[in-house]
C-alpha positions as semicolon CSV with decimal commas, in nm:
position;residue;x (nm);y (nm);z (nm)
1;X;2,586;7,024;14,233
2;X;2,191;7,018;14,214
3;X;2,241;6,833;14,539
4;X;2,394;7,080;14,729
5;X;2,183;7,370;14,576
6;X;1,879;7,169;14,717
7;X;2,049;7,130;15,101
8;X;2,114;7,496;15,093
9;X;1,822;7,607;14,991
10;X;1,677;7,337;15,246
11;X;1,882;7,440;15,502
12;X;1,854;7,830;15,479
13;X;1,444;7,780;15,467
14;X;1,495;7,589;15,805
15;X;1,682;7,888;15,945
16;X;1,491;8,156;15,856
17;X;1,190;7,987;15,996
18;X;1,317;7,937;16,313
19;X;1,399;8,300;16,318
20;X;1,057;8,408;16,186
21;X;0,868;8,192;16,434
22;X;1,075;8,315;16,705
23;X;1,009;8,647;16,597
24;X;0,633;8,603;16,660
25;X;0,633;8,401;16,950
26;X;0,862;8,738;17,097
27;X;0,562;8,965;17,041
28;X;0,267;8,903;17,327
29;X;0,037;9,076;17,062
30;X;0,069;8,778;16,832
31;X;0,074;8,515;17,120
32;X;-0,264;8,753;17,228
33;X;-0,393;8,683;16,870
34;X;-0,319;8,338;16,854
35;X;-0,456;8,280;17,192
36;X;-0,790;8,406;17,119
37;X;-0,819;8,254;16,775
38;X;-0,700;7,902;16,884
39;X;-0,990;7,953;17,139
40;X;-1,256;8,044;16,896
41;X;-1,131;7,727;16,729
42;X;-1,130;7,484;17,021
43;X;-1,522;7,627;17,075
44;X;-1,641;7,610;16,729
45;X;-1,483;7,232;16,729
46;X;-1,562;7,085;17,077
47;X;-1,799;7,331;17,277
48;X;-2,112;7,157;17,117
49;X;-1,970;6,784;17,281
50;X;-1,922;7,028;17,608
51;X;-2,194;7,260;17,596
52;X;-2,430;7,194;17,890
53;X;-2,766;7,280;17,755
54;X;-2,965;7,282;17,422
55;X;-2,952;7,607;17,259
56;X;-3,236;7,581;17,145
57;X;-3,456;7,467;17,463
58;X;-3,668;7,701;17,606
59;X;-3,708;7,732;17,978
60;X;-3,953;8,003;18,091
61;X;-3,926;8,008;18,477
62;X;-3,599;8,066;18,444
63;X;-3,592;8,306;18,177
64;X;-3,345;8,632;18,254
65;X;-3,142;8,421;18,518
66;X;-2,811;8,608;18,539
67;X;-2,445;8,463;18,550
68;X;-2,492;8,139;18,788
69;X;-2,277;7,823;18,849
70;X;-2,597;7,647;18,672
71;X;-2,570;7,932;18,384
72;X;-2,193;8,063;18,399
73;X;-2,348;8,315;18,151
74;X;-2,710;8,366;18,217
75;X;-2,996;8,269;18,062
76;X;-3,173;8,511;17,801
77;X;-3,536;8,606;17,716
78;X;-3,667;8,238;17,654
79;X;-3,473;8,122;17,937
80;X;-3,218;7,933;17,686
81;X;-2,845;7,895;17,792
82;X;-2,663;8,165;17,680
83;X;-2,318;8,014;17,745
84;X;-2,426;7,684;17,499
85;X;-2,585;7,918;17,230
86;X;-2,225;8,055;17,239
87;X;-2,046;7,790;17,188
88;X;-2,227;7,662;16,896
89;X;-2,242;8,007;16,743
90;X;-1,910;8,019;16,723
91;X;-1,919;7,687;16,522
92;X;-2,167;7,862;16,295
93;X;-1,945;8,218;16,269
94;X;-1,584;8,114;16,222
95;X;-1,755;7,809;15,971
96;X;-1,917;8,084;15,744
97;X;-1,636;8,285;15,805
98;X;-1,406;8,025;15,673
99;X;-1,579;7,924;15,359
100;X;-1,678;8,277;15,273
101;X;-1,278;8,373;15,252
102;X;-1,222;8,076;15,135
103;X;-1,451;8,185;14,818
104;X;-1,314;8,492;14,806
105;X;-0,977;8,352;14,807
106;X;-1,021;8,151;14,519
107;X;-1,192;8,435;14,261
108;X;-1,007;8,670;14,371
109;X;-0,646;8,488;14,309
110;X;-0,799;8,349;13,985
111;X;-0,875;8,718;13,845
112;X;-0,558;8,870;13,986
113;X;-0,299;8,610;13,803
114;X;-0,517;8,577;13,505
115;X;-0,503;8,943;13,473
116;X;-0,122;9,006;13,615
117;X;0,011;8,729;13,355
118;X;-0,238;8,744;13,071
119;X;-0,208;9,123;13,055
120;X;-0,344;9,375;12,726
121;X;-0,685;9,361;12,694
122;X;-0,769;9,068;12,974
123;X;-0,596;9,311;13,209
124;X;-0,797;9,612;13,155
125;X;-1,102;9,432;13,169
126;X;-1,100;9,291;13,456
127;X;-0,918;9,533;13,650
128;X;-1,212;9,768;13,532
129;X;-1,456;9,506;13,686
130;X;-1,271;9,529;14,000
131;X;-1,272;9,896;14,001
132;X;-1,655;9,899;13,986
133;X;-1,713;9,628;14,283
134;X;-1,444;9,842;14,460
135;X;-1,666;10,123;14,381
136;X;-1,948;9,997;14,629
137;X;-1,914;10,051;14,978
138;X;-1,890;9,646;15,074
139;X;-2,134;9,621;15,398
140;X;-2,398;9,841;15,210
141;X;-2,376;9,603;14,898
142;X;-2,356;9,322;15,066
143;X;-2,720;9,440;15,241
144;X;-2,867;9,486;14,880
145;X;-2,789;9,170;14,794
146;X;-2,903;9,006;15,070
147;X;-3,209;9,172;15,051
148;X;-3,287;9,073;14,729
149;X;-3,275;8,715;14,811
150;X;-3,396;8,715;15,086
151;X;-3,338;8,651;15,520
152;X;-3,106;8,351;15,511
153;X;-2,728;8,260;15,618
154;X;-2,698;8,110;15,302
155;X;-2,826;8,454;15,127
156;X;-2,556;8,639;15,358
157;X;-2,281;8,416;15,276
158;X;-2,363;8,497;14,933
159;X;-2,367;8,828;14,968
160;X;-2,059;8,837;15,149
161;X;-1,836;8,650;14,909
162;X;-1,961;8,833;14,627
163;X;-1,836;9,155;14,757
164;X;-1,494;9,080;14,915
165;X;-1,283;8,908;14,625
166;X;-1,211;9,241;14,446
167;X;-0,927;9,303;14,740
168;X;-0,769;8,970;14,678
169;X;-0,722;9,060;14,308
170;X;-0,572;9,361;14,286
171;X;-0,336;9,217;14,627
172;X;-0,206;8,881;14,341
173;X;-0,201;9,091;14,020
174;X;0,045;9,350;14,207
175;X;0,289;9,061;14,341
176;X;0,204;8,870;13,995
177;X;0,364;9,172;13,786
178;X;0,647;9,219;14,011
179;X;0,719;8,815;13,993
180;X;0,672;8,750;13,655
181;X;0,990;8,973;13,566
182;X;1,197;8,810;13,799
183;X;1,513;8,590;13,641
184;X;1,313;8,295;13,709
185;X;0,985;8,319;13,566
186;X;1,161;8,446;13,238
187;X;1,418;8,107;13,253
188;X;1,132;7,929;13,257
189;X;1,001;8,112;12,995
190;X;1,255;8,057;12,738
191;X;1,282;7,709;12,830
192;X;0,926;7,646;12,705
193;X;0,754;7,593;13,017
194;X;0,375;7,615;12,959
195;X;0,228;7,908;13,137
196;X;-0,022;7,685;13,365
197;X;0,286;7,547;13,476
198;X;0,474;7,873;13,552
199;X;0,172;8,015;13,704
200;X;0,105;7,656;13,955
201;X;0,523;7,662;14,031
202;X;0,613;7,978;14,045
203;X;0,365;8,285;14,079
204;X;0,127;8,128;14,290
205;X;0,396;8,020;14,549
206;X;0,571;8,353;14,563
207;X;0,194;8,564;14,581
208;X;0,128;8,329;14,883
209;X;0,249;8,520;15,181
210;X;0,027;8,841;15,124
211;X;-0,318;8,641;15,005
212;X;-0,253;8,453;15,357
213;X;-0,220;8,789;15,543
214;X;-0,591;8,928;15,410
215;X;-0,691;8,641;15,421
216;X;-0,667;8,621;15,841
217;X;-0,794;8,953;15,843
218;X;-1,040;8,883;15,671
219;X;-1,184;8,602;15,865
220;X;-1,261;8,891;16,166
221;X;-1,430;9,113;15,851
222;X;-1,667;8,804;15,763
223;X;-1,785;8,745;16,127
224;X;-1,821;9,127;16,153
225;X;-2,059;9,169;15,870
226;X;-2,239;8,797;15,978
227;X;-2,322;8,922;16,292
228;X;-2,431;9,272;16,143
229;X;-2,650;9,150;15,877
230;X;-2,777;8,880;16,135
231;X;-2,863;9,197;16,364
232;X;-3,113;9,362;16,139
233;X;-3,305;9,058;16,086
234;X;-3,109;8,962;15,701
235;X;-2,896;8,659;15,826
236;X;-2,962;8,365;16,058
237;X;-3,304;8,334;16,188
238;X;-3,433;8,268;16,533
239;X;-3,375;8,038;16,718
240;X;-3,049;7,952;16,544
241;X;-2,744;8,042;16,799
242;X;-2,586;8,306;16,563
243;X;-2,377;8,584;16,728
244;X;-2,586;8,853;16,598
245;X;-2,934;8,717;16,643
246;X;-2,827;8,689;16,965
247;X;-2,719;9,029;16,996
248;X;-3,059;9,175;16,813
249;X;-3,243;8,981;17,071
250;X;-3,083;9,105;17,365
251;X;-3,124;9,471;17,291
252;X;-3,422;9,507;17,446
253;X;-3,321;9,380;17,754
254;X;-3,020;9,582;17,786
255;X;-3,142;9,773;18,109
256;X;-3,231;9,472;18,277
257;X;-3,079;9,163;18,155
258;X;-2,723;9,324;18,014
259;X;-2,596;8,999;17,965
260;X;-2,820;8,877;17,685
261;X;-2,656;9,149;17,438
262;X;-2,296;9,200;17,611
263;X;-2,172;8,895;17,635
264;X;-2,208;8,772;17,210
265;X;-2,115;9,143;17,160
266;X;-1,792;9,097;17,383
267;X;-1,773;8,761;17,197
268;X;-1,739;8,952;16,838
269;X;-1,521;9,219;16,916
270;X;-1,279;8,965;17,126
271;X;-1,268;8,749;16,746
272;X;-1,268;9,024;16,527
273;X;-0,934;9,170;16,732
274;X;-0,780;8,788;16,739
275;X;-0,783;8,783;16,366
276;X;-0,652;9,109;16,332
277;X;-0,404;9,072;16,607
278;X;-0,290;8,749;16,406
279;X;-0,282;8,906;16,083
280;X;-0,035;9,180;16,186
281;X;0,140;8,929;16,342
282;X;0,207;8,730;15,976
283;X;0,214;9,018;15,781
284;X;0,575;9,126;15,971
285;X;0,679;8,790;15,861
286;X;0,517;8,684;15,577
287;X;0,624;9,071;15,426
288;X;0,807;9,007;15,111
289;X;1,018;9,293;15,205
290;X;1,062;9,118;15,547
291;X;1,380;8,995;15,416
292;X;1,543;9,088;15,065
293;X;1,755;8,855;15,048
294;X;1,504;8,580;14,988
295;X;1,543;8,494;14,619
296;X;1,348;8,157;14,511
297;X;1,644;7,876;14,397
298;X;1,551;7,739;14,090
């Protein structure tokens, strides 16, 4: 009997995944999404074994060379590559990017099930907690802090982590209180399972789909905010190939070198609309309410 329980629930998993994936692949947003993100990716992994200059080599003469077959994207005020500072600034974004939600992630599950599960007191605490970072308008405490310790990426990623894992709570204590009333949590409850084991098999599992969803939006939020704090002089510093140092330096050019500031600009908002692209995309099939009849076989 188990064994049959298992190949159904195998085989209906296998089905409704085809069906899901099929259902993204059907929308050109997502493939849009995915298409820019798997490019960011393919940059950030290879474009420094394919970038033709140094980014960080100055060459004078040349300095404000636009678009060329030598420079596909110019050169900027130093007469640096603009095209290799790209490609190893997106290395440096979607890498802070990543471990920043990646932080995030981590807190801000931890909170959420400790206070979805634990409930009383623990709840109201740190639900209160939450309410007060929430309180904060993110960017503008994220500046604070990152003024306070000072012009660094390090400083910025800091700042960044520390004021985006309040979302990620309340998201896993809401699906943590709906799942823990569900027929299987409370079987497992009256069998004696310990809660760290109820909590590792079954609420972190079925809080997945939603913590994956802000989390890809997320990633576009963190490169945003990078490249903003970058821009007024709090992140990278030159002559490090970040998106928004680039984009700080190129202001002053704008009138006669429009490339130095357009093209990392372009570069941000083309990310920052592939994550969110992608997001939407797993959000209409990572939705819990995507399909009711998925009840986890236990």
């Amino acid at each position: 009997m188990n064994d049959l329980v298992g190949s159904l629930r195998t085989r209906y998993r296998d089905v409704r995944t085809s069906r899901e994936l099929r259902a993204f692949l059907a929308d050109p947003l997502n493939i849009a999404g995915l298409a820019i993100v798997g490019t960011l990716v393919i940059a950030a992994v290879f474009g420094p074994l394919v970038a033709p200059y140094d980014p960080a080599a100055q060459d004078v003469p040349n300095r404000l060379q636009g678009p060329s077959l030598a420079h596909p994207f110019g050169t900027d005020q130093l007469g640096r590559d603009i095209f290799s500072r790209l490609l190893y600034g997106a290395r440096l974004s979607l890498g802070i990017a990543v471990l920043v939600t990646a932080i995030r992630l981590v807190l801000g599950t931890t909170i959420g099930v400790l206070a979805g599960y634990a409930g009383g007191w623990i709840d109201e605490l740190l639900m209160r907690l939450v309410d007060v970072q929430l309180a904060f308008p993110g960017l503008v405490l994220a500046l604070v802090i990152a003024g306070i310790l000072g012009p660094s990426l390090r400083n910025v990623m800091i700042a960044l982590a520390v004021v985006g894992w309040a979302s990620y709570a309340r998201v896993v204590r809401a699906s943590v209180l709906s799942t823990k009333e569900r027929e299987f949590v409370q079987a497992a409850q009256l069998m004696g399972v310990s809660r760290f084991r109820i909590t590792i098999r079954h609420l972190l599992p079925n809080v997945a789909s939603p913590v994956i969803v802000l989390a890809t939006l997320n990633l576009g939020t963190v490169i945003l905010g990078t490249a903003g704090l970058s821009f007024i002089g709090l992140g990278a510093q030159p002559p490090t190939p970040e998106w928004g140092t680039m984009l700080s330096a190129g202001r002053h050019y704008l009138r006669d070198a429009w490339w130095i500031a357009n093209i990392p600009g372009v570069a941000i908002m083309l990310t920052v609309l592939g994550f969110n692209l992608l997001g939407d995309g797993l959000r209409d099939i990572l939705d819990p309410k995507h399909d009711a009849t998925s009840e986890k076989i236990t």
